[in-house]
Amino acid sequence: WRQGLPEVVYCAGKTVEQSVAILLRQAQVGSGPLMGTRAPRAVYDHLEGRGYDFEYDDEAHLVVLRRGVPEPQGQVLAVSAGTADGPILREAEVTAELMGAKVERLIDVGVAGLHRLLGHLDTLYAARVIIVAAGMDGALPSVIGGLVDVPVIAIPTSVGYGANFAGVAPLLTMLNSCAAGIGVVNIDNGFGAGYLAGLINRGGCP
Amino acid sequence: WRQGLPEVVYCAGKTVEQSVAILLRQAQVGSGPLMGTRAPRAVYDHLEGRGYDFEYDDEAHLVVLRRGVPEPQGQVLAVSAGTADGPILREAEVTAELMGAKVERLIDVGVAGLHRLLGHLDTLYAARVIIVAAGMDGALPSVIGGLVDVPVIAIPTSVGYGANFAGVAPLLTMLNSCAAGIGVVNIDNGFGAGYLAGLINRGGCP
Amino acid sequence: WRQGLPEVVYCAGKTVEQSVAILLRQAQVGSGPLMGTRAPRAVYDHLEGRGYDFEYDDEAHLVVLRRGVPEPQGQVLAVSAGTADGPILREAEVTAELMGAKVERLIDVGVAGLHRLLGHLDTLYAARVIIVAAGMDGALPSVIGGLVDVPVIAIPTSVGYGANFAGVAPLLTMLNSCAAGIGVVNIDNGFGAGYLAGLINRGGCP
Amino acid sequence: WRQGLPEVVYCAGKTVEQSVAILLRQAQVGSGPLMGTRAPRAVYDHLEGRGYDFEYDDEAHLVVLRRGVPEPQGQVLAVSAGTADGPILREAEVTAELMGAKVERLIDVGVAGLHRLLGHLDTLYAARVIIVAAGMDGALPSVIGGLVDVPVIAIPTSVGYGANFAGVAPLLTMLNSCAAGIGVVNIDNGFGAGYLAGLINRGGCP
Amino acid sequence: WRQGLPEVVYCAGKTVEQSVAILLRQAQVGSGPLMGTRAPRAVYDHLEGRGYDFEYDDEAHLVVLRRGVPEPQGQVLAVSAGTADGPILREAEVTAELMGAKVERLIDVGVAGLHRLLGHLDTLYAARVIIVAAGMDGALPSVIGGLVDVPVIAIPTSVGYGANFAGVAPLLTMLNSCAAGIGVVNIDNGFGAGYLAGLINRGGCP
Amino acid sequence: WRQGLPEVVYCAGKTVEQSVAILLRQAQVGSGPLMGTRAPRAVYDHLEGRGYDFEYDDEAHLVVLRRGVPEPQGQVLAVSAGTADGPILREAEVTAELMGAKVERLIDVGVAGLHRLLGHLDTLYAARVIIVAAGMDGALPSVIGGLVDVPVIAIPTSVGYGANFAGVAPLLTMLNSCAAGIGVVNIDNGFGAGYLAGLINRGGCP
Amino acid sequence: WRQGLPEVVYCAGKTVEQSVAILLRQAQVGSGPLMGTRAPRAVYDHLEGRGYDFEYDDEAHLVVLRRGVPEPQGQVLAVSAGTADGPILREAEVTAELMGAKVERLIDVGVAGLHRLLGHLDTLYAARVIIVAAGMDGALPSVIGGLVDVPVIAIPTSVGYGANFAGVAPLLTMLNSCAAGIGVVNIDNGFGAGYLAGLINRGGCP
Amino acid sequence: WRQGLPEVVYCAGKTVEQSVAILLRQAQVGSGPLMGTRAPRAVYDHLEGRGYDFEYDDEAHLVVLRRGVPEPQGQVLAVSAGTADGPILREAEVTAELMGAKVERLIDVGVAGLHRLLGHLDTLYAARVIIVAAGMDGALPSVIGGLVDVPVIAIPTSVGYGANFAGVAPLLTMLNSCAAGIGVVNIDNGFGAGYLAGLINRGGCP
Ligand SMILES: Nc1ncnc2c1ncn2[C@@H]1O[C@H](COP(=O)(O)O)[C@@H](O)[C@H]1O
Ligand SMILES: Nc1ncnc2c1ncn2[C@@H]1O[C@H](COP(=O)(O)O)[C@@H](O)[C@H]1O
Ligand SMILES: Nc1ncnc2c1ncn2[C@@H]1O[C@H](COP(=O)(O)O)[C@@H](O)[C@H]1O
Ligand SMILES: Nc1ncnc2c1ncn2[C@@H]1O[C@H](COP(=O)(O)O)[C@@H](O)[C@H]1O
Ligand SMILES: [Mg+2]
Ligand SMILES: [Mg+2]
Ligand SMILES: [Mg+2]
Ligand SMILES: [Mg+2]
Ligand SMILES: [Mg+2]
Ligand SMILES: [Mg+2]
Ligand SMILES: [Mg+2]
Ligand SMILES: [Mg+2]
């Protein structure tokens, strides 16, 4: 199973050698998209010139092999509250793209300046599924969830300090959201959010 | 907006009088489905004979007005790990039904007896979206998520004791799931899971 | 010191007899406003016919003696996210009133239905200080704080369930608010918020 | 809106390049005060010679552009319990200054040596609003709150070790203060406290 | 061993029958003081008329047999912040008394009204060891510890609500006290504090 | 006592000098197996050429002296969920080996890919005791515990991020396991798990 | 599978009717031992006269059907720290008995009175596996684990108050035990400990 | 006040320059003992040749000026469970010494090897007050507290890993100790324990 879906290697708990070896093996045995998350650049450096068109995403620390990606369809909207949520949102976007999603983005629209969000209602209404990454108070998914009638995937990020507890504050905010239709993933889990959004985006029309 | 979607009143923080008044008002102003969650039977008793066909679900403590519900379509599968997860799963099922979903159920298939789950792979594979309610160790969504390629909505329940911390243990399990494609809702939030599943189930084919 | 300010007795940790005795003593020795918070009705019953015009607030469980209250001035706006936040907000309102504040209210304007809030921007802009009570995700103060340029006093309420942890979720949301100008009080501490708002409201013009 | 109020850039979650770019843009589009918090000195270094009179505060790690600051008025008193609370208090002071507040300071007056505080009652009584930064046990705002009748803004700092939990201990102390009239901000949030104090200080006399 | 020290039975986790049986047995085999803590009145009722002069303390829920108590000596001072801390402080006092301590008390001297404490400096300076019970913010031991040069035994009480977490807030405050010379016992552990104070009070002069 | 059992030195909290000195002393006074856990390679370097056949395990950071080890008997099965659990599992394996256990291993069989585990049922059924190391969601022991009728020793590892809380999530999962027959050790405590498995493996046949 | 092992129904999350129905069904389909844990007496009352020799254990709230129990063999020692740990220990004992274990007990031997434990070293040394139930500080398993060379199964109980956090304190103590050879189960999980001990006790000699 | 007691500077939250300046000032204005805790060696280096006989304690990171120390009297016993608790215990010892205490030590006597402790009962019985430092399970104070009838000051250390939570596990163990007569200080607070022990040791005989 899992055909048509990207293979993903989580590189954080592995040595560079282990990551490289696993990624090369996956590149050989399969023909679909491949991704290494939380990968230091050194992983990419070792992969260059080994016969595959790996790319490296500096912001999200991703090693990506874009092959066998379905024609982009549907509409996934990726939204962030602030600049520092960028890398996590990017991880989500790339994941969704590898799953065949057309991905739009709307960044820096946190709730403390509501006009930034309300100026893009059309973009919000056009999406089939929305990913929202937010740290600090994590209030953005609640507001967006109240505006739309499509699934919202909420990613709490570890952006913040003090009583933020490395993302626990926005995690709790999102789990307790007053708006319905919100699914939450682990803190900083851009991959998980992108994957779930990708499934939802393609799932409807088999 | 919100047309075609059920109106929901959360009765837990309200007096019986408040709940009844709000539900009647909603019944008057709208024409779609209506639901009161966490409602003591007394709420239902006060609603009888007031001109609307409210029903009461004893297991999930729901007051329901099934009107204007779309023709059942798609396939939402509702799964529980143990008997005590029943009321929460039921809340999710009814919510999804009011949103026009065809709902199947698979109960008491916790991971400590894997054969119970593996005997129903066909049912799992037939679903467009799967809701999984589990307390105790909350391991079931990880196993199911690994078996299917559709979105899984995981509901941690407060079933357990000691270091379960009223659902925190399964909540963390689900947020940390090794399987991809899982969105988590608040502890015991059957409504939220059903709503999200309902959106996903209908969302694909506009 | 403390002249012109209300005397307050916290009745929750006391027997009815203790509360009554303290309140009567305070009524005798002073001539200003007097309030008993978290007081069961029995406290009020014992105070009736003892020579003071005590009132009882059923919603907030307050015993109040309105005497020597300064002429209402300024503008304190008391806002709640949902119905269940009512008793806590009421405690705040009465406290501020006893301190000489003119108090307006705006209720049930939680962020999941943003139009409810945005329909009252005039009311928001007219306030000198705003009290916001919210449970669940506690996102309302962030949104309001972003709209106004006056102090916002945020009260997390224990309204919610599961990973709400009896008000911890909205408490953290409020402490981590992206909007500036927000001071937070203890969970369910309507009195503290009303008192602080009262000080701010009168403080400016000595 | 927000006119007359400082623009603030939180530099902690950004690269030096990002911080510099945002600060320069803000310097261009506006004419009021501007501040970068938690900014490494490198941010300041890149800003020098770019046409604006940025200053750098070594203690609080602030980049500051003092322009369009209103004439100092009112009286904000900034108090710290110990030497190590200095940087956080300084962040609060500068913020309040940029908002047009006259700022006094009273440092190292923690409750373990009460005579240090009691020797400055005049200073305490002269303030219109008081900011108190304290780590360790966080007891100082309770004592000060009991002495004055003006708003107290309490900042828990992450100064301490062991069961201090990086500021959680003083945070809880402050939220549970027996004294009324205290608003709490996030751990180490000097900016937020200064901003709220600034609003209160100017707010009273429009 | 343990001669001259009171025998203590913790009745909270036991049935009335179990508590009575153990207390009677202890009364028979020993000749020194005996105490049952957290004992419902029913325990006392069953002990009456069984041949021992048990007393019952209604405030602290103590069953006490005062026999073989050494002549009161030294000076233990028992201090409370508020009325609701009374039962816990009483448990501490009785325990210290049974160990031969002369016990003084100073109640309702919480830090929010510092004059109440500062009006009794003589009493503070006269003590050989001081017990301080406080809930809410738990700041009192820090202030007292800074005023005296004798051991301070701090008891956090579960008095408070919200972010008090049933005594965790004052527990942390006391563990993080800026004043030196403070030993902390468990939340609501009046017995433990009284016992430790009793040991210190008698220990010095063998 | 403790004869036939390995001596173990926990090197993490010690300087290299302290660790080396203690290990050498133990090597001299005893004649059985000896192990230093969490030992930097430097410890091993200092032990070389000192007259004992110490080995170093690079994966688990172990210094090992294999002498006086009983003939391997029984069957301990060591299982891991993912690659990153390797070092902890290895620590457990070596410990069990030094206690005379025959040790098998089954790695990378996490529940998200159930077929990996179900392909090795024979190996599972052949064990007398099973050690399972898992991070992330920690669900593997529940699934294995449901498949076998022998003791399962569960090791939560600190592998994961966000709401994993450095191993707390799998720890809670394992403590709340729906399957019976599971004993849990501290997070990352490979040694403890190996020791307990070693005792069980040999214990049965005295 | 699971032959020769008791069937167990966890009655806490079920209605009396559900528990009775499941227990009767299990009694019919099997021929081995059967047990209902956390069962109110009403469950037993409904089972009487239904054709099976169910017994009820008042202390541990167990419904037990002792049939097909293997001849007692081996030696499981069940130890408790205090009286209040009794019900949990009893649950463990019965479970182990149903699995064919000979069970001894040693009660009220908490570490605060070490002589109580040290007077029974022979009993300790005679056991093949030891179950230890302790609340409060949970220190007993560490002491016992240091005295014996057999597996110790530690049960933290919810006996205690304040910073005990309903068993979290002894749970952490046990997980961090300095003694090797200890496996921990969930707070109050007597069943789990008895089951694991039963497996270990029989496992050795197939 | 505070005469005859050491002056102490907590250097952790200060720059080397700040620490040096404060220590020199204290050296000048006073004539009694002086100590800097958590001081990097650089502080000592800057103090050398400045006219005072400062010493540096490498284990505990203390800067000490031993002058005006009273003649050693009484008996403080300093006990540790393991090697890694050494630096914290040392901080306590030096503090007590500066307060005029005669200090004995008993190290590495953790409860997992009870014979180590029981071999020194005479030393235990000779003390007037006992300081016990322990990490891991923190069980040692409970055992010692049960053996003696003098005050025990318990220091939880941050020695441990996993569910030790940097000292929280032993902190909770100590707060919940079954033995009476134990006062607890903050995690790693050797100074606080030494100070309290010093007060108790001298306090008895005025
Ligand atoms: N950034 C990430 N966060 C969470 N899960 C991930 C991430 N990247 C990969 N994964 C999951 O981890 C699996 C691979 O784990 P591994 O076998 O350890 O590389 C993938 O199949 C994904 O399900
Ligand atoms: N609902 C409340 N929440 C928090 N603090 C309160 C409340 N009501 C009264 N207080 C404070 O408690 C003090 C009175 O406490 P007491 O002397 O125990 O009655 C008042 O001066 C207030 O500062
Ligand atoms: N007291 C208990 N604590 C933990 N688990 C239990 C307990 N009693 C029964 N169980 C487990 O719960 C399972 C039965 O759950 P259920 O099907 O909900 O009755 C049994 O197979 C046991 O593994
Ligand atoms: N290691 C320590 N742990 C806790 N408190 C300390 C420590 N060292 C010094 N102190 C306390 O901190 C005070 C000095 O704080 P400071 O004025 O910041 O140097 C002393 O009077 C002691 O009460
Ligand atoms: Mg929505
Ligand atoms: Mg899947
Ligand atoms: Mg604002
Ligand atoms: Mg005040
Ligand atoms: Mg003192
Ligand atoms: Mg099993
Ligand atoms: Mg052992
Ligand atoms: Mg003792």
PDB file of N, CA, C and O in Angstrom, chain A residues 111 114 118 143, chain C residues 77 79-81 106-125 130 132 139-148:
ATOM      1  N   VAL A 111      -3.668  37.062  14.639  1.00  0.00           N
ATOM      2  CA  VAL A 111      -4.914  37.720  15.045  1.00  0.00           C
ATOM      3  C   VAL A 111      -4.727  39.078  15.699  1.00  0.00           C
ATOM      4  O   VAL A 111      -5.691  39.828  15.847  1.00  0.00           O
ATOM      5  N   LEU A 114      -6.042  41.956  12.893  1.00  0.00           N
ATOM      6  CA  LEU A 114      -7.085  41.185  12.239  1.00  0.00           C
ATOM      7  C   LEU A 114      -7.287  41.583  10.785  1.00  0.00           C
ATOM      8  O   LEU A 114      -7.646  40.756   9.939  1.00  0.00           O
ATOM      9  N   LEU A 118      -8.504  39.567   7.407  1.00  0.00           N
ATOM     10  CA  LEU A 118      -9.805  39.875   6.804  1.00  0.00           C
ATOM     11  C   LEU A 118      -9.647  40.443   5.399  1.00  0.00           C
ATOM     12  O   LEU A 118     -10.596  40.435   4.610  1.00  0.00           O
ATOM     13  N   VAL A 143      -9.970  31.580  14.802  1.00  0.00           N
ATOM     14  CA  VAL A 143     -10.580  32.631  13.995  1.00  0.00           C
ATOM     15  C   VAL A 143     -10.854  32.137  12.580  1.00  0.00           C
ATOM     16  O   VAL A 143     -11.947  32.327  12.040  1.00  0.00           O
TER      17      VAL A 143
ATOM     18  N   LEU C  77     -15.572  48.471  29.809  1.00  0.00           N
ATOM     19  CA  LEU C  77     -16.367  47.565  28.988  1.00  0.00           C
ATOM     20  C   LEU C  77     -16.091  46.129  29.432  1.00  0.00           C
ATOM     21  O   LEU C  77     -14.934  45.703  29.486  1.00  0.00           O
ATOM     22  N   VAL C  79     -16.585  42.243  28.571  1.00  0.00           N
ATOM     23  CA  VAL C  79     -16.878  41.414  27.405  1.00  0.00           C
ATOM     24  C   VAL C  79     -16.741  39.939  27.771  1.00  0.00           C
ATOM     25  O   VAL C  79     -15.824  39.557  28.492  1.00  0.00           O
ATOM     26  N   SER C  80     -17.664  39.119  27.271  1.00  0.00           N
ATOM     27  CA  SER C  80     -17.511  37.679  27.479  1.00  0.00           C
ATOM     28  C   SER C  80     -17.559  36.933  26.151  1.00  0.00           C
ATOM     29  O   SER C  80     -18.185  37.367  25.198  1.00  0.00           O
ATOM     30  N   ALA C  81     -16.896  35.782  26.116  1.00  0.00           N
ATOM     31  CA  ALA C  81     -16.887  34.958  24.914  1.00  0.00           C
ATOM     32  C   ALA C  81     -18.146  34.113  24.811  1.00  0.00           C
ATOM     33  O   ALA C  81     -18.716  33.944  23.742  1.00  0.00           O
ATOM     34  N   LEU C 106     -20.788  43.514  26.746  1.00  0.00           N
ATOM     35  CA  LEU C 106     -20.874  42.975  25.384  1.00  0.00           C
ATOM     36  C   LEU C 106     -20.668  41.484  25.576  1.00  0.00           C
ATOM     37  O   LEU C 106     -19.564  41.046  25.897  1.00  0.00           O
ATOM     38  N   ILE C 107     -21.694  40.679  25.399  1.00  0.00           N
ATOM     39  CA  ILE C 107     -21.545  39.267  25.763  1.00  0.00           C
ATOM     40  C   ILE C 107     -21.707  38.340  24.571  1.00  0.00           C
ATOM     41  O   ILE C 107     -22.263  38.702  23.537  1.00  0.00           O
ATOM     42  N   ASP C 108     -21.162  37.137  24.742  1.00  0.00           N
ATOM     43  CA  ASP C 108     -21.297  36.081  23.726  1.00  0.00           C
ATOM     44  C   ASP C 108     -20.678  36.455  22.391  1.00  0.00           C
ATOM     45  O   ASP C 108     -21.242  36.189  21.336  1.00  0.00           O
ATOM     46  N   VAL C 109     -19.517  37.064  22.425  1.00  0.00           N
ATOM     47  CA  VAL C 109     -18.879  37.506  21.179  1.00  0.00           C
ATOM     48  C   VAL C 109     -17.572  36.756  20.918  1.00  0.00           C
ATOM     49  O   VAL C 109     -16.588  37.317  20.447  1.00  0.00           O
ATOM     50  N   GLY C 110     -17.544  35.459  21.239  1.00  0.00           N
ATOM     51  CA  GLY C 110     -16.355  34.630  21.046  1.00  0.00           C
ATOM     52  C   GLY C 110     -15.857  34.616  19.605  1.00  0.00           C
ATOM     53  O   GLY C 110     -16.627  34.856  18.671  1.00  0.00           O
ATOM     54  N   VAL C 111     -14.577  34.321  19.425  1.00  0.00           N
ATOM     55  CA  VAL C 111     -13.929  34.485  18.121  1.00  0.00           C
ATOM     56  C   VAL C 111     -14.396  33.507  17.058  1.00  0.00           C
ATOM     57  O   VAL C 111     -14.121  33.702  15.870  1.00  0.00           O
ATOM     58  N   ALA C 112     -15.092  32.424  17.468  1.00  0.00           N
ATOM     59  CA  ALA C 112     -15.536  31.477  16.441  1.00  0.00           C
ATOM     60  C   ALA C 112     -16.610  32.092  15.548  1.00  0.00           C
ATOM     61  O   ALA C 112     -16.909  31.558  14.478  1.00  0.00           O
ATOM     62  N   GLY C 113     -17.205  33.202  15.973  1.00  0.00           N
ATOM     63  CA  GLY C 113     -18.169  33.923  15.130  1.00  0.00           C
ATOM     64  C   GLY C 113     -17.788  35.387  15.127  1.00  0.00           C
ATOM     65  O   GLY C 113     -18.397  36.205  15.819  1.00  0.00           O
ATOM     66  N   LEU C 114     -16.788  35.704  14.350  1.00  0.00           N
ATOM     67  CA  LEU C 114     -16.126  36.993  14.447  1.00  0.00           C
ATOM     68  C   LEU C 114     -17.071  38.163  14.198  1.00  0.00           C
ATOM     69  O   LEU C 114     -16.904  39.259  14.754  1.00  0.00           O
ATOM     70  N   HIS C 115     -18.100  37.926  13.333  1.00  0.00           N
ATOM     71  CA  HIS C 115     -19.059  39.001  13.010  1.00  0.00           C
ATOM     72  C   HIS C 115     -19.733  39.548  14.266  1.00  0.00           C
ATOM     73  O   HIS C 115     -20.081  40.707  14.335  1.00  0.00           O
ATOM     74  N   ARG C 116     -19.919  38.686  15.280  1.00  0.00           N
ATOM     75  CA  ARG C 116     -20.561  39.165  16.510  1.00  0.00           C
ATOM     76  C   ARG C 116     -19.736  40.267  17.168  1.00  0.00           C
ATOM     77  O   ARG C 116     -20.263  41.242  17.683  1.00  0.00           O
ATOM     78  N   LEU C 117     -18.419  40.104  17.128  1.00  0.00           N
ATOM     79  CA  LEU C 117     -17.544  41.115  17.722  1.00  0.00           C
ATOM     80  C   LEU C 117     -17.423  42.333  16.814  1.00  0.00           C
ATOM     81  O   LEU C 117     -17.526  43.479  17.264  1.00  0.00           O
ATOM     82  N   LEU C 118     -17.213  42.069  15.522  1.00  0.00           N
ATOM     83  CA  LEU C 118     -16.949  43.168  14.598  1.00  0.00           C
ATOM     84  C   LEU C 118     -18.168  44.062  14.419  1.00  0.00           C
ATOM     85  O   LEU C 118     -18.047  45.202  13.966  1.00  0.00           O
ATOM     86  N   GLY C 119     -19.324  43.578  14.801  1.00  0.00           N
ATOM     87  CA  GLY C 119     -20.525  44.406  14.739  1.00  0.00           C
ATOM     88  C   GLY C 119     -20.606  45.435  15.865  1.00  0.00           C
ATOM     89  O   GLY C 119     -21.522  46.249  15.900  1.00  0.00           O
ATOM     90  N   HIS C 120     -19.660  45.382  16.788  1.00  0.00           N
ATOM     91  CA  HIS C 120     -19.699  46.306  17.931  1.00  0.00           C
ATOM     92  C   HIS C 120     -18.404  47.083  18.108  1.00  0.00           C
ATOM     93  O   HIS C 120     -17.992  47.368  19.232  1.00  0.00           O
ATOM     94  N   LEU C 121     -17.777  47.434  17.010  1.00  0.00           N
ATOM     95  CA  LEU C 121     -16.505  48.146  17.113  1.00  0.00           C
ATOM     96  C   LEU C 121     -16.673  49.476  17.844  1.00  0.00           C
ATOM     97  O   LEU C 121     -15.799  49.881  18.623  1.00  0.00           O
ATOM     98  N   ASP C 122     -17.787  50.140  17.646  1.00  0.00           N
ATOM     99  CA  ASP C 122     -18.012  51.424  18.325  1.00  0.00           C
ATOM    100  C   ASP C 122     -17.957  51.259  19.838  1.00  0.00           C
ATOM    101  O   ASP C 122     -17.337  52.062  20.544  1.00  0.00           O
ATOM    102  N   THR C 123     -18.633  50.225  20.303  1.00  0.00           N
ATOM    103  CA  THR C 123     -18.610  49.961  21.748  1.00  0.00           C
ATOM    104  C   THR C 123     -17.182  49.719  22.224  1.00  0.00           C
ATOM    105  O   THR C 123     -16.776  50.204  23.286  1.00  0.00           O
ATOM    106  N   LEU C 124     -16.439  48.954  21.462  1.00  0.00           N
ATOM    107  CA  LEU C 124     -15.045  48.686  21.831  1.00  0.00           C
ATOM    108  C   LEU C 124     -14.239  49.974  21.899  1.00  0.00           C
ATOM    109  O   LEU C 124     -13.483  50.212  22.844  1.00  0.00           O
ATOM    110  N   TYR C 125     -14.401  50.817  20.875  1.00  0.00           N
ATOM    111  CA  TYR C 125     -13.577  52.024  20.797  1.00  0.00           C
ATOM    112  C   TYR C 125     -13.944  53.047  21.868  1.00  0.00           C
ATOM    113  O   TYR C 125     -13.173  53.950  22.178  1.00  0.00           O
ATOM    114  N   ILE C 130     -10.919  47.649  29.087  1.00  0.00           N
ATOM    115  CA  ILE C 130     -11.805  46.544  28.692  1.00  0.00           C
ATOM    116  C   ILE C 130     -11.450  45.290  29.498  1.00  0.00           C
ATOM    117  O   ILE C 130     -10.284  44.916  29.594  1.00  0.00           O
ATOM    118  N   VAL C 132     -12.063  41.246  29.585  1.00  0.00           N
ATOM    119  CA  VAL C 132     -12.510  40.171  28.701  1.00  0.00           C
ATOM    120  C   VAL C 132     -12.446  38.838  29.434  1.00  0.00           C
ATOM    121  O   VAL C 132     -11.365  38.408  29.856  1.00  0.00           O
ATOM    122  N   ALA C 139      -9.149  32.878  23.224  1.00  0.00           N
ATOM    123  CA  ALA C 139      -8.542  33.671  22.153  1.00  0.00           C
ATOM    124  C   ALA C 139      -9.082  35.093  22.057  1.00  0.00           C
ATOM    125  O   ALA C 139      -8.487  35.932  21.386  1.00  0.00           O
ATOM    126  N   LEU C 140     -10.194  35.369  22.727  1.00  0.00           N
ATOM    127  CA  LEU C 140     -10.852  36.660  22.545  1.00  0.00           C
ATOM    128  C   LEU C 140      -9.985  37.875  22.928  1.00  0.00           C
ATOM    129  O   LEU C 140      -9.947  38.856  22.180  1.00  0.00           O
ATOM    130  N   PRO C 141      -9.268  37.855  24.058  1.00  0.00           N
ATOM    131  CA  PRO C 141      -8.447  39.030  24.404  1.00  0.00           C
ATOM    132  C   PRO C 141      -7.399  39.353  23.340  1.00  0.00           C
ATOM    133  O   PRO C 141      -7.099  40.535  23.118  1.00  0.00           O
ATOM    134  N   SER C 142      -6.846  38.337  22.690  1.00  0.00           N
ATOM    135  CA  SER C 142      -5.867  38.615  21.632  1.00  0.00           C
ATOM    136  C   SER C 142      -6.495  39.409  20.509  1.00  0.00           C
ATOM    137  O   SER C 142      -5.905  40.361  19.988  1.00  0.00           O
ATOM    138  N   VAL C 143      -7.702  39.021  20.117  1.00  0.00           N
ATOM    139  CA  VAL C 143      -8.367  39.713  19.014  1.00  0.00           C
ATOM    140  C   VAL C 143      -8.754  41.131  19.431  1.00  0.00           C
ATOM    141  O   VAL C 143      -8.501  42.098  18.707  1.00  0.00           O
ATOM    142  N   ILE C 144      -9.344  41.258  20.613  1.00  0.00           N
ATOM    143  CA  ILE C 144      -9.745  42.591  21.082  1.00  0.00           C
ATOM    144  C   ILE C 144      -8.520  43.484  21.307  1.00  0.00           C
ATOM    145  O   ILE C 144      -8.501  44.652  20.927  1.00  0.00           O
ATOM    146  N   GLY C 145      -7.491  42.911  21.906  1.00  0.00           N
ATOM    147  CA  GLY C 145      -6.268  43.678  22.152  1.00  0.00           C
ATOM    148  C   GLY C 145      -5.680  44.239  20.860  1.00  0.00           C
ATOM    149  O   GLY C 145      -5.040  45.290  20.867  1.00  0.00           O
ATOM    150  N   GLY C 146      -5.876  43.522  19.785  1.00  0.00           N
ATOM    151  CA  GLY C 146      -5.369  44.002  18.501  1.00  0.00           C
ATOM    152  C   GLY C 146      -6.212  45.108  17.901  1.00  0.00           C
ATOM    153  O   GLY C 146      -5.774  45.821  16.998  1.00  0.00           O
ATOM    154  N   LEU C 147      -7.434  45.249  18.399  1.00  0.00           N
ATOM    155  CA  LEU C 147      -8.345  46.242  17.824  1.00  0.00           C
ATOM    156  C   LEU C 147      -8.325  47.580  18.548  1.00  0.00           C
ATOM    157  O   LEU C 147      -8.686  48.603  17.973  1.00  0.00           O
ATOM    158  N   VAL C 148      -7.930  47.567  19.818  1.00  0.00           N
ATOM    159  CA  VAL C 148      -8.023  48.798  20.613  1.00  0.00           C
ATOM    160  C   VAL C 148      -6.665  49.247  21.147  1.00  0.00           C
ATOM    161  O   VAL C 148      -5.697  48.484  21.121  1.00  0.00           O
TER     162      VAL C 148
END
